Short mmCIF file of C-alpha atoms in Angstrom, two decimals:
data_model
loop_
_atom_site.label_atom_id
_atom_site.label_comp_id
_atom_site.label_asym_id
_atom_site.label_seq_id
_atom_site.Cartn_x
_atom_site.Cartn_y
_atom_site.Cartn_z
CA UNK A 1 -132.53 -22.34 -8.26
CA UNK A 2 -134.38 -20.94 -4.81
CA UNK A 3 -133.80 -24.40 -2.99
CA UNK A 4 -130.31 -24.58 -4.16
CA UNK A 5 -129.31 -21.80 -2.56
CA UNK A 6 -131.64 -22.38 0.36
CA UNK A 7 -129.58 -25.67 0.97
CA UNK A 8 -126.27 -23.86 0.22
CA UNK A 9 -127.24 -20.94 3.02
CA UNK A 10 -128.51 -24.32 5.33
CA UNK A 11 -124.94 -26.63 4.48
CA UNK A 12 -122.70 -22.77 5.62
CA UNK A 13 -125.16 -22.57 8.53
CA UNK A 14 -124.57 -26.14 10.17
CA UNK A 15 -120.97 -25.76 8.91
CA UNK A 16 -120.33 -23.10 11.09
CA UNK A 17 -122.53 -24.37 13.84
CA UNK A 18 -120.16 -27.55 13.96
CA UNK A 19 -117.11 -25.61 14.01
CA UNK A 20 -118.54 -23.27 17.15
CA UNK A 21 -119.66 -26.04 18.90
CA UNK A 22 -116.29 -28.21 19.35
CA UNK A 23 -115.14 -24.56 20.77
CA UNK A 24 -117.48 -25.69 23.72
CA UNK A 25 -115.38 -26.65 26.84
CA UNK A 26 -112.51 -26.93 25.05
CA UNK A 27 -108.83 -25.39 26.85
CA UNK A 28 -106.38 -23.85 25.14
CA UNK A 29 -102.57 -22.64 25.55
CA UNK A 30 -101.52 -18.99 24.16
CA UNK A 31 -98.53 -16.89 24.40
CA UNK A 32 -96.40 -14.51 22.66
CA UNK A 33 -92.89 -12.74 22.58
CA UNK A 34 -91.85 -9.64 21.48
CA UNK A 35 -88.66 -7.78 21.60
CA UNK A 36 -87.88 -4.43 20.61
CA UNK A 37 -84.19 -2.41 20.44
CA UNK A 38 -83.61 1.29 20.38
CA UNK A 39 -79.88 3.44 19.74
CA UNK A 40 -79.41 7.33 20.17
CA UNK A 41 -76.26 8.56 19.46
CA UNK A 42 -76.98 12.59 19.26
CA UNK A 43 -73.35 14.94 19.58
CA UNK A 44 -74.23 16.73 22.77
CA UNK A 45 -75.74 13.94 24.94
CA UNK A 46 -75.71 10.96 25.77
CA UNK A 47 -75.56 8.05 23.47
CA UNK A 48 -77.50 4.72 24.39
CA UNK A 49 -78.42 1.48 23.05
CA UNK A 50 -81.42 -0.07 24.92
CA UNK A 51 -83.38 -3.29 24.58
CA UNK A 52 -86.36 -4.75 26.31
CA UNK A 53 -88.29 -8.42 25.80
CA UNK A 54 -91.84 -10.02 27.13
CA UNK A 55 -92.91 -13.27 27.26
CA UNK A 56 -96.84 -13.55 27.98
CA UNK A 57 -98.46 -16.83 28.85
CA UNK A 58 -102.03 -17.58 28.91
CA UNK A 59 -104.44 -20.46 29.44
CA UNK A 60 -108.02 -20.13 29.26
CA UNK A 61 -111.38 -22.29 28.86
CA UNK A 62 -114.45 -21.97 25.80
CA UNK A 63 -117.01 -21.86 28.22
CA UNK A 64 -119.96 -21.35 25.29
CA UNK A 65 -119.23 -21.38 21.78
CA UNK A 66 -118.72 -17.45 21.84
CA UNK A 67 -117.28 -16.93 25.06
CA UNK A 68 -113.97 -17.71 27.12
CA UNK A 69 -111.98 -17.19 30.47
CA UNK A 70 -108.67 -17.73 31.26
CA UNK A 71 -105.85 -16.27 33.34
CA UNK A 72 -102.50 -14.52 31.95
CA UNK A 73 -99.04 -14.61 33.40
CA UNK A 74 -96.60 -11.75 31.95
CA UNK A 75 -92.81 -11.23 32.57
CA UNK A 76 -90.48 -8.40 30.64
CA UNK A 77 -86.70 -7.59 30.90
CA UNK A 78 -85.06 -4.52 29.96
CA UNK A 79 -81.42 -2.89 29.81
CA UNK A 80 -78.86 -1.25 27.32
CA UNK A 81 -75.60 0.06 27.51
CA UNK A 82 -75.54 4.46 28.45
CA UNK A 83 -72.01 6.17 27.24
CA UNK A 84 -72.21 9.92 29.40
CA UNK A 85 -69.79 12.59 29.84
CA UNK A 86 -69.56 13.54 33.38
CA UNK A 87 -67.09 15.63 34.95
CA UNK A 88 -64.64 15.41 32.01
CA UNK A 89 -64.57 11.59 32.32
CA UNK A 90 -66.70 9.31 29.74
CA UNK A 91 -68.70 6.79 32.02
CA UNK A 92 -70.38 3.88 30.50
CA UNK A 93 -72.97 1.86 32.04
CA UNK A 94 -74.30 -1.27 30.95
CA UNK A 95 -76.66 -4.21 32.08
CA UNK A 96 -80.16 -5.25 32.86
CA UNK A 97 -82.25 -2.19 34.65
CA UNK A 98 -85.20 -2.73 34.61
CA UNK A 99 -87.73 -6.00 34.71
CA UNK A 100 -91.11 -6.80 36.16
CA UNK A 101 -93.67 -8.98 36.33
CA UNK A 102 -97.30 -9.86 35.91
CA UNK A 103 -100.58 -12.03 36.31
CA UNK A 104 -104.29 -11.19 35.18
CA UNK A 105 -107.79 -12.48 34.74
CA UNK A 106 -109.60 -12.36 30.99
CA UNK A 107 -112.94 -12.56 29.90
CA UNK A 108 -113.16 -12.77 25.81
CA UNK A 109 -116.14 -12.69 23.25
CA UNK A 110 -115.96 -13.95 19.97
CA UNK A 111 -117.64 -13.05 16.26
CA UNK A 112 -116.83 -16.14 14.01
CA UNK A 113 -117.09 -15.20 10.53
CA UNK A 114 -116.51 -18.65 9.32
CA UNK A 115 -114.63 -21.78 10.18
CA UNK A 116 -111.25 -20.08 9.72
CA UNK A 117 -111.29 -16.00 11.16
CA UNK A 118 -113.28 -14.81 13.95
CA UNK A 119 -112.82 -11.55 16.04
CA UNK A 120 -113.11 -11.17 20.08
CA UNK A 121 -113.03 -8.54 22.32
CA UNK A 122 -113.43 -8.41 26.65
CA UNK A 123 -112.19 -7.09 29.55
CA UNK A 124 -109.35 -7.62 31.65
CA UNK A 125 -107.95 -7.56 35.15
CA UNK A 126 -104.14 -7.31 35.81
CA UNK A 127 -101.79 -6.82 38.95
CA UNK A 128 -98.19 -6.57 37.92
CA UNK A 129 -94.73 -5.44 39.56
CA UNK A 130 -91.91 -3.41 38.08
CA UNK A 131 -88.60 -2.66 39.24
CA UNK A 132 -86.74 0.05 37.33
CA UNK A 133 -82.95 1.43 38.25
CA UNK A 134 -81.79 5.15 36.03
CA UNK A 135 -78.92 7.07 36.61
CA UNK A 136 -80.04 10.85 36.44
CA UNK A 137 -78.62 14.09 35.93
CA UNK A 138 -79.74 16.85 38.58
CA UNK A 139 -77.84 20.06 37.77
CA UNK A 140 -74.67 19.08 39.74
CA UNK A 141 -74.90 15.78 41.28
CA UNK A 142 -75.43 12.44 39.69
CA UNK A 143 -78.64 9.97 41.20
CA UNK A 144 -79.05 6.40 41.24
CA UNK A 145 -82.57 6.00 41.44
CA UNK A 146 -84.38 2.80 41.70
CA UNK A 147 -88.08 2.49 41.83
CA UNK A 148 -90.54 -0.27 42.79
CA UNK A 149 -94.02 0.10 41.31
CA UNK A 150 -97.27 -2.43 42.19
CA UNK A 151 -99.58 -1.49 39.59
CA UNK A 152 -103.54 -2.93 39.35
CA UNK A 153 -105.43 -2.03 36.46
CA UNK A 154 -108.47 -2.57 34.31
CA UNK A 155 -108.38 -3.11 30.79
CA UNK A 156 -109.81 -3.67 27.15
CA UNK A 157 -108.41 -5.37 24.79
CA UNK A 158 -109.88 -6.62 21.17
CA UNK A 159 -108.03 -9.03 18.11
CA UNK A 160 -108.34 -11.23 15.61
CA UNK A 161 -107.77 -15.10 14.64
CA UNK A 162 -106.36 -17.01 12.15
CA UNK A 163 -107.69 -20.81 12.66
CA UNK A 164 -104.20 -22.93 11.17
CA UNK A 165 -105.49 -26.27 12.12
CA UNK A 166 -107.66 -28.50 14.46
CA UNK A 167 -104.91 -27.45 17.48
CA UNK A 168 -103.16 -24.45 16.36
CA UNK A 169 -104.83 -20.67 16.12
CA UNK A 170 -102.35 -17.75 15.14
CA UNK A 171 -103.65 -14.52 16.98
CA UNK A 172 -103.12 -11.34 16.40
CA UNK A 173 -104.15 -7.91 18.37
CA UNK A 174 -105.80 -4.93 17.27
CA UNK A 175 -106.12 -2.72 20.06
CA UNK A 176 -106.33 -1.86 23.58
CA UNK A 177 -107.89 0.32 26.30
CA UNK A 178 -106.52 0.82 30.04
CA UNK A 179 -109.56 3.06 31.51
CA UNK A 180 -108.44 2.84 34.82
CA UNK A 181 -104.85 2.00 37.04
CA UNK A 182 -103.75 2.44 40.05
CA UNK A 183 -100.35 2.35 41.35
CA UNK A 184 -98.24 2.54 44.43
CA UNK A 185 -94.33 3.61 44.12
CA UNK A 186 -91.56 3.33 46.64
CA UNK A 187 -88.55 5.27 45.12
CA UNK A 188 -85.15 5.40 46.62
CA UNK A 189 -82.74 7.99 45.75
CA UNK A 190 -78.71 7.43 46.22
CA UNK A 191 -76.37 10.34 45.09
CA UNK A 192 -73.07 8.96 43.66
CA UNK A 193 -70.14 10.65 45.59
CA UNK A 194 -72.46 11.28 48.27
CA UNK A 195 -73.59 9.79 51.85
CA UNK A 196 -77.11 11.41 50.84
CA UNK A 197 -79.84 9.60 50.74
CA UNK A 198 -83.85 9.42 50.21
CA UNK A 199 -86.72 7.69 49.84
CA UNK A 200 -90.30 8.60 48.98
CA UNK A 201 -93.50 6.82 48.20
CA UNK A 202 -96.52 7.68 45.64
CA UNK A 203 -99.80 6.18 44.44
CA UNK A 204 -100.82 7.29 41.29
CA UNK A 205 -104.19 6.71 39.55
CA UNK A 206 -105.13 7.13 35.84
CA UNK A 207 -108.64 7.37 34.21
CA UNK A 208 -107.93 7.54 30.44
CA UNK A 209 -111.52 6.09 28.44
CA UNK A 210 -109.07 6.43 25.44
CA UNK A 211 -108.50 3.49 22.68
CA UNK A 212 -105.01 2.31 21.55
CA UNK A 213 -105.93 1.35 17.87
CA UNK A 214 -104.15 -0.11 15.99
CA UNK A 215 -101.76 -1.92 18.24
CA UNK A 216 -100.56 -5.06 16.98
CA UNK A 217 -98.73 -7.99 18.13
CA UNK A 218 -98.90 -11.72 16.99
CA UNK A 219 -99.16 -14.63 18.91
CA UNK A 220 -99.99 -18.48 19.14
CA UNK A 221 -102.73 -20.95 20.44
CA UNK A 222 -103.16 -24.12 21.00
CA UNK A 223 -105.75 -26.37 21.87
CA UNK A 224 -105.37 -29.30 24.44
CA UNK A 225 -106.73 -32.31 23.95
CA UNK A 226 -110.13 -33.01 25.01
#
């Protein structure tokens, strides 16, 4: 009974040895898309109906059976349509206001539990652009304000796999950590109605050791051919 299980434990061992070791060198594809949609229609306000997307891209290398690197690419759109009541007049305003883009660097280490799941977790360096346009309320006079943000920031994140076959993983996240950002803002103001004007520039930095748990998003990989 004591060698069968010793060969059992020694067959799960070089299983899983087998499957970790064609991770070696090995490149993969991954990306993901989300989209998300949001309506307020309170009595007194404003009413709005908003939507956003993102598309993230990644490629990366195994460069040991536990570890990989890879770079991301990241792009989001935003807009909506805004009904307001402003000076006795219902104004509507619709379209895309916001968007932005982004590219990073990844390092990832992995737990593989058995041929099939496997956690990682690793750091993660991103730069990333964002243009956002609001219409504001300031007691008496109505601003178009459009910022311009160029953001760099360190990160954490941590997830999960789900091995589907030989070429396809499906991922999934768990959490994530942004201890430190900074960011530098050039705002311009333009009041409607008005040949006023201003502009005004900020950098902004964040230290926050907090984690985001759980956050969760799905997503695909696949491997290239060898």
């Amino acid at each position: 009974m004591k060698k069968l299980t010793l060969l059992i434990l020694l067959l799960q061992i070089c299983t899983a040895t087998a499957v970790m070791a064609q991770l070696e060198g090995r490149r993969f594809l991954s990306g993901g898309i989300g989209l998300d949609f949001a309506n307020t229609n309170p009595d007194l306000t404003e009413s709005t109906n908003n939507y956003n997307g993102n598309v993230n891209i990644g490629i990366g290398k195994f460069k040991t059976q536990t570890k990989a690197v890879g770079w991301n690419l990241s792009g989001y759109l935003g807009g909506g349509k805004t009904l307001r009541y402003v000076n006795g007049q219902d104004e509507s305003q619709s379209g895309i206001n916001q968007y932005g883009i982004g590219a990073g660097r990844f390092w990832q280490f992995y737990k593989h539990f058995n041929e099939k799941i496997g956690i990682y977790a690793g750091p993660n360096v991103n730069l990333s652009y964002n243009y956002k346009k609001e219409r504001l309320m300031e007691q008496e006079n109505i601003n178009d304000r459009k910022s311009h943000a160029t953001t760099l920031s360190l990160g954490v994140g941590a997830g999960v796999y789900y091995r589907l076959s030989e070429r396809w993983w499906l991922d999934a996240s768990l959490g994530f950590a942004t201890p430190f950002s900074l960011a530098y803002t050039k705002i311009n103001n333009d009041y409607v109605g008005s040949t006023v004007t201003s502009k005004a520039s900020q950098i902004n930095y964040n230290l926050s050791p907090s984690f985001t748990f759980p956050s969760v998003g799905l997503g695909l990989r696949y491997f290239l051919a060898n």
